Short mmCIF file of C-alpha atoms and ligand atoms in Angstrom, two decimals:
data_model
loop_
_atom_site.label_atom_id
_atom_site.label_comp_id
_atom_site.label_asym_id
_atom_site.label_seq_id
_atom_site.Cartn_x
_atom_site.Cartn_y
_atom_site.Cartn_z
CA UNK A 77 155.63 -26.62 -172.88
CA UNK A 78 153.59 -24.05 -170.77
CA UNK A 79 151.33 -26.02 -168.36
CA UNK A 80 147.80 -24.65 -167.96
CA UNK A 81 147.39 -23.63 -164.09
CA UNK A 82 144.04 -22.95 -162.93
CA UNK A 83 144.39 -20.07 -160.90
CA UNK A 84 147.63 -18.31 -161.26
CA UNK A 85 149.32 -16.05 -158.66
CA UNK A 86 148.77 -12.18 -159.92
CA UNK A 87 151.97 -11.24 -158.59
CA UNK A 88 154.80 -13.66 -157.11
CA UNK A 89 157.63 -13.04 -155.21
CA UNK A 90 160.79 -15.10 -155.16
CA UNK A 91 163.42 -14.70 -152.57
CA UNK A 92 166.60 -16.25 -154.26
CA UNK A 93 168.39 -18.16 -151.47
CA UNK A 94 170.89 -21.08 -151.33
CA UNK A 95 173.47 -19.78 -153.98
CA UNK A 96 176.48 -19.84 -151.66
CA UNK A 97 175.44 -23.25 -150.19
CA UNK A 98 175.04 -24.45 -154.13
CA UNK A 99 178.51 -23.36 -155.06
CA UNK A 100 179.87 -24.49 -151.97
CA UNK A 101 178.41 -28.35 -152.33
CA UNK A 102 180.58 -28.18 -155.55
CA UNK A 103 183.24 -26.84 -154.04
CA UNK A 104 183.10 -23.70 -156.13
CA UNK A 105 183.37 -19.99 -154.67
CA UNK A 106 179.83 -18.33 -154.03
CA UNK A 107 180.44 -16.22 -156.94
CA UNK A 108 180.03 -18.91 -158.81
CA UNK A 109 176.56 -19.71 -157.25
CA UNK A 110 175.36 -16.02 -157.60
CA UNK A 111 176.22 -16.28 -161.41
CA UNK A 112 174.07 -19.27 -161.90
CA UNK A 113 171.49 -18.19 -159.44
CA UNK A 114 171.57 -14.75 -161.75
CA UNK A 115 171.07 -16.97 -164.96
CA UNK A 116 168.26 -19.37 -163.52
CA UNK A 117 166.31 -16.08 -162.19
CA UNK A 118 166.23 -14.89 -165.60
CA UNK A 119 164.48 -18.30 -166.94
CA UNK A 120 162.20 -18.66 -163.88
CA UNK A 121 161.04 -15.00 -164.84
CA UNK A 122 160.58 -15.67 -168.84
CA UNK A 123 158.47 -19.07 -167.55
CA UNK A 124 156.20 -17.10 -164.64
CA UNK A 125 155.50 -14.57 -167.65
CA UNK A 126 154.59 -17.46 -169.95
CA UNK A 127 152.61 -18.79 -167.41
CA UNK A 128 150.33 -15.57 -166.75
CA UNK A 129 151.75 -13.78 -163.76
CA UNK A 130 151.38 -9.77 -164.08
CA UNK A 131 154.31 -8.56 -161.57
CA UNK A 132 157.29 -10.58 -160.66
CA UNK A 133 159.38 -9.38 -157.09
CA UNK A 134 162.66 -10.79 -156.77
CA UNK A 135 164.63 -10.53 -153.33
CA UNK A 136 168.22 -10.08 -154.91
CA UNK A 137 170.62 -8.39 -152.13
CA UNK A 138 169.00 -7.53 -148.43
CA UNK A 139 170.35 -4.15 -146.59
CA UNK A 140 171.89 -6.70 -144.39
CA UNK A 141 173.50 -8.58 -146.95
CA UNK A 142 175.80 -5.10 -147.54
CA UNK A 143 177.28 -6.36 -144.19
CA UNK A 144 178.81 -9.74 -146.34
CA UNK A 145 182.54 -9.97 -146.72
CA UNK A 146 184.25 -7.21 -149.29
CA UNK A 147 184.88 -9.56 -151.99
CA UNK A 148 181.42 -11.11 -152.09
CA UNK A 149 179.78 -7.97 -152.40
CA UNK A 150 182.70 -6.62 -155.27
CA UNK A 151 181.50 -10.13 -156.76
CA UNK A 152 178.33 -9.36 -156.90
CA UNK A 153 178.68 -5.52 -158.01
CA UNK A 154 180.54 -6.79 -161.05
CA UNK A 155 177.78 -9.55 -161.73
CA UNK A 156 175.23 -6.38 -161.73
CA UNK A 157 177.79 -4.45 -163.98
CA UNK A 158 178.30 -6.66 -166.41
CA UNK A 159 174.98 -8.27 -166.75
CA UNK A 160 172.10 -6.01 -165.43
CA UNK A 161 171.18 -4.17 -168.29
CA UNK A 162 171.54 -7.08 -170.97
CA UNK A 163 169.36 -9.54 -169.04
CA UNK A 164 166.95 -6.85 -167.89
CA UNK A 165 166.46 -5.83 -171.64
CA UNK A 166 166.07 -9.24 -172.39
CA UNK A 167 162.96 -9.83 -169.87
CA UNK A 168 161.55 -6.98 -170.06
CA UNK A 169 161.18 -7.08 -173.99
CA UNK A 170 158.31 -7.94 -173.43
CA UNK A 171 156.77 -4.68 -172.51
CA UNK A 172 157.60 -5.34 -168.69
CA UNK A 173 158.20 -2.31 -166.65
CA UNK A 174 161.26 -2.48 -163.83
CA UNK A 175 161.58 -0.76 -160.99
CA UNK A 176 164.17 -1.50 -158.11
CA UNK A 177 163.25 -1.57 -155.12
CA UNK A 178 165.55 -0.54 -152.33
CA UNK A 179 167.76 2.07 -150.88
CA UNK A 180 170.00 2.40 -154.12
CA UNK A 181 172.26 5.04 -151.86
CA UNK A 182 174.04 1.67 -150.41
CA UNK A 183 175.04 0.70 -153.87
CA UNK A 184 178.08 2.04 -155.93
CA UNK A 185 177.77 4.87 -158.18
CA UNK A 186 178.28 2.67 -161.51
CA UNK A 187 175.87 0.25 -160.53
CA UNK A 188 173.12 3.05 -159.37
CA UNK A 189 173.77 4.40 -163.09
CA UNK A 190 173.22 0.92 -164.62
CA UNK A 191 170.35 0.89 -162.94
CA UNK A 192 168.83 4.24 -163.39
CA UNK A 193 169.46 3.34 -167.65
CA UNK A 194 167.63 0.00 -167.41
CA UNK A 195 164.30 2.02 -165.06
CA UNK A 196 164.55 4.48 -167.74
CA UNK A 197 164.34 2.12 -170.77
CA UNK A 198 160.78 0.52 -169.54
CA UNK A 199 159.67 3.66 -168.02
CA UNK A 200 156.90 3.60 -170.74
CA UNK A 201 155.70 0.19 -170.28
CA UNK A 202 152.70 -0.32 -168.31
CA UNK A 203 150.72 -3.58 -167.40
CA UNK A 204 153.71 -6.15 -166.87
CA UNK A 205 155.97 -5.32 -163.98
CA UNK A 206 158.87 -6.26 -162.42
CA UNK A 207 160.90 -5.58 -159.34
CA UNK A 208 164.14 -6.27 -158.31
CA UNK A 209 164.85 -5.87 -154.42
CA UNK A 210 168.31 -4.41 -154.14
CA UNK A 211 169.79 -2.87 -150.96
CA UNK A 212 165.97 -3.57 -149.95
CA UNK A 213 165.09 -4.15 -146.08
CA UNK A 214 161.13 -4.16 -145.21
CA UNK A 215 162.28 -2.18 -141.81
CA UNK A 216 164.21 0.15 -143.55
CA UNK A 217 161.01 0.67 -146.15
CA UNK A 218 158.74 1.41 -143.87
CA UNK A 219 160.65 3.45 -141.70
CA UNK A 220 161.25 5.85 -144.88
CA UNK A 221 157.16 6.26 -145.69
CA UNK A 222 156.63 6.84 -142.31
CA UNK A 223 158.75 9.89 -142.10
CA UNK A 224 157.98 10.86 -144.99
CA UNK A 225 154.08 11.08 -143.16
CA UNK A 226 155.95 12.76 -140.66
CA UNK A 227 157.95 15.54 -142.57
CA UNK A 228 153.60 15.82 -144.12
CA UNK A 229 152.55 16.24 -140.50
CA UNK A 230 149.83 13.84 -142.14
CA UNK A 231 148.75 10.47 -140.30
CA UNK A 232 149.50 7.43 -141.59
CA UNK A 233 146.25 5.71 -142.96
CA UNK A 234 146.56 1.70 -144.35
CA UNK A 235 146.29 3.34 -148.40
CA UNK A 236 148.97 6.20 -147.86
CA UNK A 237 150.92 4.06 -146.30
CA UNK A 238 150.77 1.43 -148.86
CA UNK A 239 151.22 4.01 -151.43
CA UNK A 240 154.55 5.47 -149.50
CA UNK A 241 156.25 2.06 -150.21
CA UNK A 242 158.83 1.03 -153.15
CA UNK A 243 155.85 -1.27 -154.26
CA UNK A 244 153.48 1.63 -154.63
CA UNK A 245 150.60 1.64 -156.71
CA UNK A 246 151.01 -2.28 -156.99
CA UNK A 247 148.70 -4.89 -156.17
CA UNK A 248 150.36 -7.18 -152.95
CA UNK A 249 152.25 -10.45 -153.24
CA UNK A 250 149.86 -13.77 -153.74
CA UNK A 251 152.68 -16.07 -153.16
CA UNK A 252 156.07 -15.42 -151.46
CA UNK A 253 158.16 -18.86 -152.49
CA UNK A 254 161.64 -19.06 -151.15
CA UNK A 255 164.89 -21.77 -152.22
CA UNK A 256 167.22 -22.99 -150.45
CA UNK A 257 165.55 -24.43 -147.02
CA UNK A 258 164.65 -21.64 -144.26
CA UNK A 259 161.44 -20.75 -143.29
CA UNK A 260 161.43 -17.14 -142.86
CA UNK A 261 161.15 -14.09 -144.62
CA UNK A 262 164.31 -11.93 -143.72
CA UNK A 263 162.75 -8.61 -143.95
CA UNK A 264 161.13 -9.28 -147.46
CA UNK A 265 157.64 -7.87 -148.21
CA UNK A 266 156.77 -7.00 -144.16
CA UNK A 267 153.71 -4.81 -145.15
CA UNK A 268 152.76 -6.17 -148.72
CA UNK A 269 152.93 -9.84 -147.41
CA UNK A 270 150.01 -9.78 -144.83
CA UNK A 271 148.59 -12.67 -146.66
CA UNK A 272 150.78 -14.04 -149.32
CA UNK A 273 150.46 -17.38 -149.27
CA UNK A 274 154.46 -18.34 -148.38
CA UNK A 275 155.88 -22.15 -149.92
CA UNK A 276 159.09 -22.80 -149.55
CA UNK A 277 161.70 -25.04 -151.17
CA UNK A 278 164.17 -27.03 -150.14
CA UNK A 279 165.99 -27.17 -153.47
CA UNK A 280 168.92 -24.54 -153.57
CA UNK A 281 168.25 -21.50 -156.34
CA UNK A 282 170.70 -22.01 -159.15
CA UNK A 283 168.70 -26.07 -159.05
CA UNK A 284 165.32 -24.33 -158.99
CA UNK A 285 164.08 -25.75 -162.23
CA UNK A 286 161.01 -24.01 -164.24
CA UNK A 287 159.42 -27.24 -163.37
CA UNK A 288 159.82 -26.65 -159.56
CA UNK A 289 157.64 -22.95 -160.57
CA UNK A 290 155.18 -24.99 -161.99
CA UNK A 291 154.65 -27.27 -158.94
CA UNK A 292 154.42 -24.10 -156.54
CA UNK A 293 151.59 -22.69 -158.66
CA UNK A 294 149.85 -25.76 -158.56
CA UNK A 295 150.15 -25.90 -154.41
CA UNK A 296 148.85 -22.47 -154.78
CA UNK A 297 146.25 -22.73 -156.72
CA UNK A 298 144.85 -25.62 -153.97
CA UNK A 299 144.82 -23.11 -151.24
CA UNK A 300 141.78 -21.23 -149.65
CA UNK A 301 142.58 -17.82 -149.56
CA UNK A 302 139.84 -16.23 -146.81
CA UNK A 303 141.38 -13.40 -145.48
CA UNK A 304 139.52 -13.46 -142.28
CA UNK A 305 136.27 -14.38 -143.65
CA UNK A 306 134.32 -17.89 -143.24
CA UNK A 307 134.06 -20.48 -146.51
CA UNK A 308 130.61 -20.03 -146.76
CA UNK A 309 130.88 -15.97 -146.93
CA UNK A 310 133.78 -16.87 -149.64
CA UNK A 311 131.63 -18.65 -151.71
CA UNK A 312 128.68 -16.58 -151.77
CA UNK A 313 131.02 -13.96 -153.12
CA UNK A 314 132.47 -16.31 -155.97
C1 LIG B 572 171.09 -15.69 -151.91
O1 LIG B 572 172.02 -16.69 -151.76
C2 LIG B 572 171.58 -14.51 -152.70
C3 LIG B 572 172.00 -13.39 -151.85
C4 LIG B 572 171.69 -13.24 -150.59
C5 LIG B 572 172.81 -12.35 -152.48
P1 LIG B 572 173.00 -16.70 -150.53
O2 LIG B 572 174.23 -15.95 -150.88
O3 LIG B 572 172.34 -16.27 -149.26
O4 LIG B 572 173.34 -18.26 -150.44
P2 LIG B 572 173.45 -19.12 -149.12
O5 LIG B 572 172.17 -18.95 -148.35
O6 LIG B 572 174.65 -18.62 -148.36
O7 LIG B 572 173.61 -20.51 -149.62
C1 LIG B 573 167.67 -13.39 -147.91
O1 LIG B 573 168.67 -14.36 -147.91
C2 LIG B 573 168.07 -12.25 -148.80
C3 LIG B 573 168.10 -12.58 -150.22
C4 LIG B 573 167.76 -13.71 -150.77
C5 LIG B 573 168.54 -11.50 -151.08
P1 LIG B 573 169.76 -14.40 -146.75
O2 LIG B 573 170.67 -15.54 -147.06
O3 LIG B 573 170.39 -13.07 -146.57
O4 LIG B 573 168.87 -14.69 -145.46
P2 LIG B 573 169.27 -15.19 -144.01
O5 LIG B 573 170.44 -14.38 -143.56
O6 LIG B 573 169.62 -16.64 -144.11
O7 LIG B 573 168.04 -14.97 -143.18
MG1 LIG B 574 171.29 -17.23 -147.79
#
């Protein structure tokens, strides 16, 4: 059953946390928890579509999560290799486009390849989008579009440098919601969250249920979103 939310976040983005500490309070290894965290994404995704959300941003492996033990990361390489393409196909059926967002240099050659065939396959689409943050640090983002101003000998103006980001050409985050207990954003979204509206959960990710989506849109759709300006200037422009 698809709930009707009054006002719906355009685009939301999800950082996936807690599926180590999930595994763990079963006393199953973390790959376990990043298989079932991988599975639940791909339902939460198929609901926020259903629901009416336009571009989906998923926080799937920071550049400091390359620093994780060897066998976490070969864990979660495999994961990618042998489920990427089959559950990216299967979301973005419905004429979502995917781009990954990151510095895909970090990852292994296979996996860049995987990747590169699944881009490729919804490079057509257009109105539905998703992204998937992979070897993706804000720091590391913004670093790159502003040498890239540089190497221009151009300044650096709000648009351009917007536009310079993995997320160019999209409209910003409305709502940033992250699992699995901490309050902070771990160099997610610097630039493009200025003012997402951030809830956060204190349910784990594999447990986030499609329910739990459901009750963060509501929360959302209570909040006055001013950016900077007064309620009365708000609703003279409604
Ligand atoms: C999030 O879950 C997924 C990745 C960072 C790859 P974690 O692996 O951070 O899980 P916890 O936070 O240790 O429980
Ligand atoms: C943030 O989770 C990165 C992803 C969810 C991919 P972390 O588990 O890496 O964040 P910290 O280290 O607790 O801040
Ligand atoms: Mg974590």
């Amino acid at each position: 059953m698809v709930k009707k939310i009054t006002r719906v976040p355009k685009h939301v983005a999800i950082i996936m946390d807690g599926n180590g500490r999930w595994a763990k309070s079963r006393m199953m290894p973390r790959s376990y928890g990043h298989r079932q965290g991988m599975h639940r994404m791909i339902g939460l995704m198929e609901h926020a579509y259903d629901l009416g959300v336009d571009y989906i941003t998923v926080y799937a492996l920071s550049t400091e999560n390359l620093k994780r033990p060897k066998e976490e990361l070969d864990g979660l390489f495999t994961l990618l290799r042998d489920h990427f393409l089959e559950y990216m196909r299967k979301v973005c059926a419905r004429g979502v486009k995917l781009k990954v967002l990151g510095d895909v240099s970090l990852l292994p050659e296979d996996v860049r390849e995987i990747i590169r065939e699944a881009e490729a396959e919804t490079a057509g689409f257009s109105g539905k989008g998703l992204n998937i943050a992979l070897a993706y640090g804000a720091r590391e983002e913004l670093v790159r579009a502003a040498n890239e101003a540089v190497k221009k000998g151009e300044p650096l103006t709000e648009e351009s440098l917007s536009a310079a980001l993995y997320t160019g050409g999209q409209p910003d985050p409305d709502l940033i919601i992250r699992t699995g207990k901490e309050k902070r954003l771990s160099n997610f979204l610097l630039y493009q969250a200025a003012y997402a509206e951030l809830y956060f959960s204190d349910k784990m990710f594999p447990e986030f249920s499609d329910a739990d989506l459901e009750k963060a849109f509501v929360d959302y759709a209570k909040r006055a979103r001013r950016f900077g300006k007064t309620d009365e200037q708000c609703k003279a422009e409604d």
